[in-house]
Each structure stands twice: as structure tokens, then as C-alpha cells.
Amino acid sequence: MSIDDALAACSDLWAQHALDASIESGVRSDPVDRTFSYPVPDPLTVCVMSDGMAAVIPGASDVCGRLGLAERAK
């Protein structure tokens, strides 16, 4: 999956309310209501984990450094 695909997929999960920042794991376990579009955090930033995988994190571009992750190459 490309980084752009990861960003689009993550945005879609937020819109479906499959992700929830108020839950410790961030992932909802109850059924997702696909008839309603929930707000997507803005901005979402793509960071790179130590294994090279993309991590899409809510926050501005400085969020990667604060979490000890690399920022994606532009």
C-alpha cells in the first residue's frame, strides 16, 4: 500500500467512525454506522515507523518527531 493509499484509507476509517481518539486503543469494537460520515481529524500526518511502514497520525507535521517517528519524505 502506498503512503497516499494509507492516508486515504485512514481518512475513510475516521469517516466511518471505526477509529475513535477517545478510546485507548483507538479502534472501536462496536458496529460501525456506514450511513453517516463522521468528522475526519485535520490534519492527518503520515509518519514512518522504524520498520518502514506508514503511520497516519492526527496532528500537524511536528507530531512525527514528538512521537519519535520519522516524517515521510516529500
PDB file of N, CA and C in Angstrom, residues 17-72:
ATOM      1  N   HIS A  17     -16.150   6.208  11.510  1.00  0.00           N
ATOM      2  CA  HIS A  17     -16.107   6.154  12.968  1.00  0.00           C
ATOM      3  C   HIS A  17     -15.558   4.821  13.481  1.00  0.00           C
ATOM      4  N   ALA A  18     -14.754   4.158  12.640  1.00  0.00           N
ATOM      5  CA  ALA A  18     -14.079   2.931  13.063  1.00  0.00           C
ATOM      6  C   ALA A  18     -12.911   3.266  13.976  1.00  0.00           C
ATOM      7  N   LEU A  19     -12.414   4.495  13.876  1.00  0.00           N
ATOM      8  CA  LEU A  19     -11.351   4.985  14.755  1.00  0.00           C
ATOM      9  C   LEU A  19     -11.949   6.033  15.677  1.00  0.00           C
ATOM     10  N   ASP A  20     -11.480   6.051  16.920  1.00  0.00           N
ATOM     11  CA  ASP A  20     -12.025   6.973  17.909  1.00  0.00           C
ATOM     12  C   ASP A  20     -10.920   7.360  18.882  1.00  0.00           C
ATOM     13  N   ALA A  21     -10.548   8.622  18.880  1.00  0.00           N
ATOM     14  CA  ALA A  21      -9.453   9.102  19.730  1.00  0.00           C
ATOM     15  C   ALA A  21      -9.782   9.013  21.215  1.00  0.00           C
ATOM     16  N   SER A  22     -11.059   8.876  21.567  1.00  0.00           N
ATOM     17  CA  SER A  22     -11.419   8.804  22.985  1.00  0.00           C
ATOM     18  C   SER A  22     -11.270   7.390  23.565  1.00  0.00           C
ATOM     19  N   ILE A  23     -10.946   6.418  22.717  1.00  0.00           N
ATOM     20  CA  ILE A  23     -10.741   5.037  23.155  1.00  0.00           C
ATOM     21  C   ILE A  23      -9.238   4.782  23.213  1.00  0.00           C
ATOM     22  N   GLU A  24      -8.773   4.140  24.292  1.00  0.00           N
ATOM     23  CA  GLU A  24      -7.330   3.946  24.479  1.00  0.00           C
ATOM     24  C   GLU A  24      -6.670   3.267  23.280  1.00  0.00           C
ATOM     25  N   SER A  25      -7.272   2.225  22.754  1.00  0.00           N
ATOM     26  CA  SER A  25      -6.689   1.523  21.606  1.00  0.00           C
ATOM     27  C   SER A  25      -6.888   2.292  20.307  1.00  0.00           C
ATOM     28  N   GLY A  26      -7.860   3.216  20.310  1.00  0.00           N
ATOM     29  CA  GLY A  26      -8.170   3.998  19.123  1.00  0.00           C
ATOM     30  C   GLY A  26      -9.119   3.309  18.161  1.00  0.00           C
ATOM     31  N   VAL A  27      -9.401   2.031  18.410  1.00  0.00           N
ATOM     32  CA  VAL A  27     -10.237   1.250  17.499  1.00  0.00           C
ATOM     33  C   VAL A  27     -11.538   0.884  18.191  1.00  0.00           C
ATOM     34  N   ARG A  28     -12.643   1.165  17.537  1.00  0.00           N
ATOM     35  CA  ARG A  28     -13.959   0.855  18.093  1.00  0.00           C
ATOM     36  C   ARG A  28     -14.251  -0.626  17.900  1.00  0.00           C
ATOM     37  N   SER A  29     -14.908  -1.243  18.883  1.00  0.00           N
ATOM     38  CA  SER A  29     -15.273  -2.661  18.772  1.00  0.00           C
ATOM     39  C   SER A  29     -16.755  -2.841  18.447  1.00  0.00           C
ATOM     40  N   ASP A  30     -17.542  -1.776  18.607  1.00  0.00           N
ATOM     41  CA  ASP A  30     -18.964  -1.880  18.296  1.00  0.00           C
ATOM     42  C   ASP A  30     -19.179  -1.713  16.785  1.00  0.00           C
ATOM     43  N   PRO A  31     -20.333  -2.106  16.284  1.00  0.00           N
ATOM     44  CA  PRO A  31     -20.595  -1.987  14.845  1.00  0.00           C
ATOM     45  C   PRO A  31     -20.469  -0.542  14.361  1.00  0.00           C
ATOM     46  N   VAL A  32     -19.988  -0.394  13.148  1.00  0.00           N
ATOM     47  CA  VAL A  32     -19.783   0.915  12.537  1.00  0.00           C
ATOM     48  C   VAL A  32     -21.016   1.294  11.738  1.00  0.00           C
ATOM     49  N   ASP A  33     -21.497   2.524  11.926  1.00  0.00           N
ATOM     50  CA  ASP A  33     -22.631   3.044  11.167  1.00  0.00           C
ATOM     51  C   ASP A  33     -22.103   3.667   9.881  1.00  0.00           C
ATOM     52  N   ARG A  34     -22.283   2.988   8.774  1.00  0.00           N
ATOM     53  CA  ARG A  34     -21.762   3.463   7.494  1.00  0.00           C
ATOM     54  C   ARG A  34     -22.724   4.417   6.777  1.00  0.00           C
ATOM     55  N   THR A  35     -23.849   4.752   7.420  1.00  0.00           N
ATOM     56  CA  THR A  35     -24.813   5.655   6.792  1.00  0.00           C
ATOM     57  C   THR A  35     -24.522   7.113   7.115  1.00  0.00           C
ATOM     58  N   PHE A  36     -23.539   7.364   7.942  1.00  0.00           N
ATOM     59  CA  PHE A  36     -23.227   8.712   8.386  1.00  0.00           C
ATOM     60  C   PHE A  36     -21.732   8.931   8.258  1.00  0.00           C
ATOM     61  N   SER A  37     -21.317  10.098   7.835  1.00  0.00           N
ATOM     62  CA  SER A  37     -19.896  10.413   7.730  1.00  0.00           C
ATOM     63  C   SER A  37     -19.486  11.256   8.938  1.00  0.00           C
ATOM     64  N   TYR A  38     -18.581  10.730   9.728  1.00  0.00           N
ATOM     65  CA  TYR A  38     -18.092  11.420  10.916  1.00  0.00           C
ATOM     66  C   TYR A  38     -16.941  12.352  10.543  1.00  0.00           C
ATOM     67  N   PRO A  39     -16.639  13.336  11.382  1.00  0.00           N
ATOM     68  CA  PRO A  39     -15.531  14.250  11.088  1.00  0.00           C
ATOM     69  C   PRO A  39     -14.194  13.517  11.045  1.00  0.00           C
ATOM     70  N   VAL A  40     -13.365  13.908  10.117  1.00  0.00           N
ATOM     71  CA  VAL A  40     -12.012  13.365   9.988  1.00  0.00           C
ATOM     72  C   VAL A  40     -11.053  14.395  10.576  1.00  0.00           C
ATOM     73  N   PRO A  41     -10.142  13.976  11.474  1.00  0.00           N
ATOM     74  CA  PRO A  41      -9.191  14.939  12.038  1.00  0.00           C
ATOM     75  C   PRO A  41      -8.426  15.660  10.931  1.00  0.00           C
ATOM     76  N   ASP A  42      -8.224  16.938  11.133  1.00  0.00           N
ATOM     77  CA  ASP A  42      -7.491  17.745  10.159  1.00  0.00           C
ATOM     78  C   ASP A  42      -6.471  18.580  10.911  1.00  0.00           C
ATOM     79  N   PRO A  43      -5.216  18.361  10.663  1.00  0.00           N
ATOM     80  CA  PRO A  43      -4.675  17.497   9.625  1.00  0.00           C
ATOM     81  C   PRO A  43      -4.412  16.076  10.126  1.00  0.00           C
ATOM     82  N   LEU A  44      -4.268  15.182   9.158  1.00  0.00           N
ATOM     83  CA  LEU A  44      -3.701  13.855   9.396  1.00  0.00           C
ATOM     84  C   LEU A  44      -2.304  13.887   8.790  1.00  0.00           C
ATOM     85  N   THR A  45      -1.331  13.375   9.510  1.00  0.00           N
ATOM     86  CA  THR A  45       0.054  13.421   9.052  1.00  0.00           C
ATOM     87  C   THR A  45       0.589  12.002   8.885  1.00  0.00           C
ATOM     88  N   VAL A  46       1.323  11.782   7.814  1.00  0.00           N
ATOM     89  CA  VAL A  46       1.926  10.475   7.573  1.00  0.00           C
ATOM     90  C   VAL A  46       3.333  10.474   8.146  1.00  0.00           C
ATOM     91  N   CYS A  47       3.561   9.562   9.098  1.00  0.00           N
ATOM     92  CA  CYS A  47       4.883   9.345   9.675  1.00  0.00           C
ATOM     93  C   CYS A  47       5.380   7.983   9.197  1.00  0.00           C
ATOM     94  N   VAL A  48       6.655   7.715   9.422  1.00  0.00           N
ATOM     95  CA  VAL A  48       7.228   6.432   9.028  1.00  0.00           C
ATOM     96  C   VAL A  48       7.766   5.749  10.269  1.00  0.00           C
ATOM     97  N   MET A  49       7.291   4.513  10.507  1.00  0.00           N
ATOM     98  CA  MET A  49       7.755   3.742  11.657  1.00  0.00           C
ATOM     99  C   MET A  49       9.129   3.142  11.358  1.00  0.00           C
ATOM    100  N   SER A  50       9.778   2.619  12.379  1.00  0.00           N
ATOM    101  CA  SER A  50      11.140   2.093  12.221  1.00  0.00           C
ATOM    102  C   SER A  50      11.209   0.941  11.221  1.00  0.00           C
ATOM    103  N   ASP A  51      10.092   0.238  10.998  1.00  0.00           N
ATOM    104  CA  ASP A  51      10.093  -0.863  10.027  1.00  0.00           C
ATOM    105  C   ASP A  51       9.744  -0.396   8.610  1.00  0.00           C
ATOM    106  N   GLY A  52       9.599   0.924   8.432  1.00  0.00           N
ATOM    107  CA  GLY A  52       9.313   1.481   7.119  1.00  0.00           C
ATOM    108  C   GLY A  52       7.841   1.592   6.786  1.00  0.00           C
ATOM    109  N   MET A  53       6.976   1.090   7.659  1.00  0.00           N
ATOM    110  CA  MET A  53       5.534   1.169   7.430  1.00  0.00           C
ATOM    111  C   MET A  53       5.030   2.581   7.711  1.00  0.00           C
ATOM    112  N   ALA A  54       3.989   2.966   6.976  1.00  0.00           N
ATOM    113  CA  ALA A  54       3.380   4.270   7.184  1.00  0.00           C
ATOM    114  C   ALA A  54       2.516   4.235   8.436  1.00  0.00           C
ATOM    115  N   ALA A  55       2.518   5.323   9.174  1.00  0.00           N
ATOM    116  CA  ALA A  55       1.641   5.509  10.328  1.00  0.00           C
ATOM    117  C   ALA A  55       0.929   6.834  10.122  1.00  0.00           C
ATOM    118  N   VAL A  56      -0.379   6.807  10.039  1.00  0.00           N
ATOM    119  CA  VAL A  56      -1.163   8.026   9.837  1.00  0.00           C
ATOM    120  C   VAL A  56      -1.646   8.491  11.204  1.00  0.00           C
ATOM    121  N   ILE A  57      -1.202   9.692  11.594  1.00  0.00           N
ATOM    122  CA  ILE A  57      -1.422  10.211  12.939  1.00  0.00           C
ATOM    123  C   ILE A  57      -2.182  11.537  12.861  1.00  0.00           C
ATOM    124  N   PRO A  58      -3.216  11.723  13.709  1.00  0.00           N
ATOM    125  CA  PRO A  58      -3.849  13.037  13.759  1.00  0.00           C
ATOM    126  C   PRO A  58      -2.866  14.063  14.324  1.00  0.00           C
ATOM    127  N   GLY A  59      -2.714  15.162  13.644  1.00  0.00           N
ATOM    128  CA  GLY A  59      -1.845  16.233  14.121  1.00  0.00           C
ATOM    129  C   GLY A  59      -1.042  16.857  13.003  1.00  0.00           C
ATOM    130  N   ALA A  60      -0.401  17.961  13.337  1.00  0.00           N
ATOM    131  CA  ALA A  60       0.431  18.700  12.380  1.00  0.00           C
ATOM    132  C   ALA A  60       1.735  17.952  12.128  1.00  0.00           C
ATOM    133  N   SER A  61       2.531  18.439  11.208  1.00  0.00           N
ATOM    134  CA  SER A  61       3.747  17.737  10.788  1.00  0.00           C
ATOM    135  C   SER A  61       4.740  17.501  11.919  1.00  0.00           C
ATOM    136  N   ASP A  62       4.655  18.265  13.013  1.00  0.00           N
ATOM    137  CA  ASP A  62       5.590  18.045  14.115  1.00  0.00           C
ATOM    138  C   ASP A  62       5.225  16.842  14.979  1.00  0.00           C
ATOM    139  N   VAL A  63       4.061  16.224  14.730  1.00  0.00           N
ATOM    140  CA  VAL A  63       3.629  15.085  15.540  1.00  0.00           C
ATOM    141  C   VAL A  63       4.578  13.896  15.376  1.00  0.00           C
ATOM    142  N   CYS A  64       5.158  13.716  14.200  1.00  0.00           N
ATOM    143  CA  CYS A  64       6.072  12.593  13.976  1.00  0.00           C
ATOM    144  C   CYS A  64       7.268  12.670  14.924  1.00  0.00           C
ATOM    145  N   GLY A  65       7.908  13.805  14.959  1.00  0.00           N
ATOM    146  CA  GLY A  65       9.067  13.993  15.830  1.00  0.00           C
ATOM    147  C   GLY A  65       8.719  13.844  17.291  1.00  0.00           C
ATOM    148  N   ARG A  66       7.557  14.361  17.697  1.00  0.00           N
ATOM    149  CA  ARG A  66       7.146  14.247  19.098  1.00  0.00           C
ATOM    150  C   ARG A  66       6.915  12.796  19.502  1.00  0.00           C
ATOM    151  N   LEU A  67       6.563  11.947  18.526  1.00  0.00           N
ATOM    152  CA  LEU A  67       6.334  10.532  18.807  1.00  0.00           C
ATOM    153  C   LEU A  67       7.561   9.666  18.535  1.00  0.00           C
ATOM    154  N   GLY A  68       8.660  10.296  18.146  1.00  0.00           N
ATOM    155  CA  GLY A  68       9.888   9.553  17.864  1.00  0.00           C
ATOM    156  C   GLY A  68       9.854   8.822  16.528  1.00  0.00           C
ATOM    157  N   LEU A  69       9.018   9.304  15.611  1.00  0.00           N
ATOM    158  CA  LEU A  69       8.895   8.707  14.288  1.00  0.00           C
ATOM    159  C   LEU A  69       9.485   9.646  13.249  1.00  0.00           C
ATOM    160  N   ALA A  70       9.858   9.086  12.109  1.00  0.00           N
ATOM    161  CA  ALA A  70      10.357   9.906  11.010  1.00  0.00           C
ATOM    162  C   ALA A  70       9.174  10.480  10.242  1.00  0.00           C
ATOM    163  N   GLU A  71       9.382  11.660   9.682  1.00  0.00           N
ATOM    164  CA  GLU A  71       8.379  12.262   8.821  1.00  0.00           C
ATOM    165  C   GLU A  71       8.561  11.695   7.423  1.00  0.00           C
ATOM    166  N   ARG A  72       7.489  11.507   6.682  1.00  0.00           N
ATOM    167  CA  ARG A  72       7.632  10.943   5.341  1.00  0.00           C
ATOM    168  C   ARG A  72       8.393  11.909   4.443  1.00  0.00           C
TER     169      ARG A  72
END
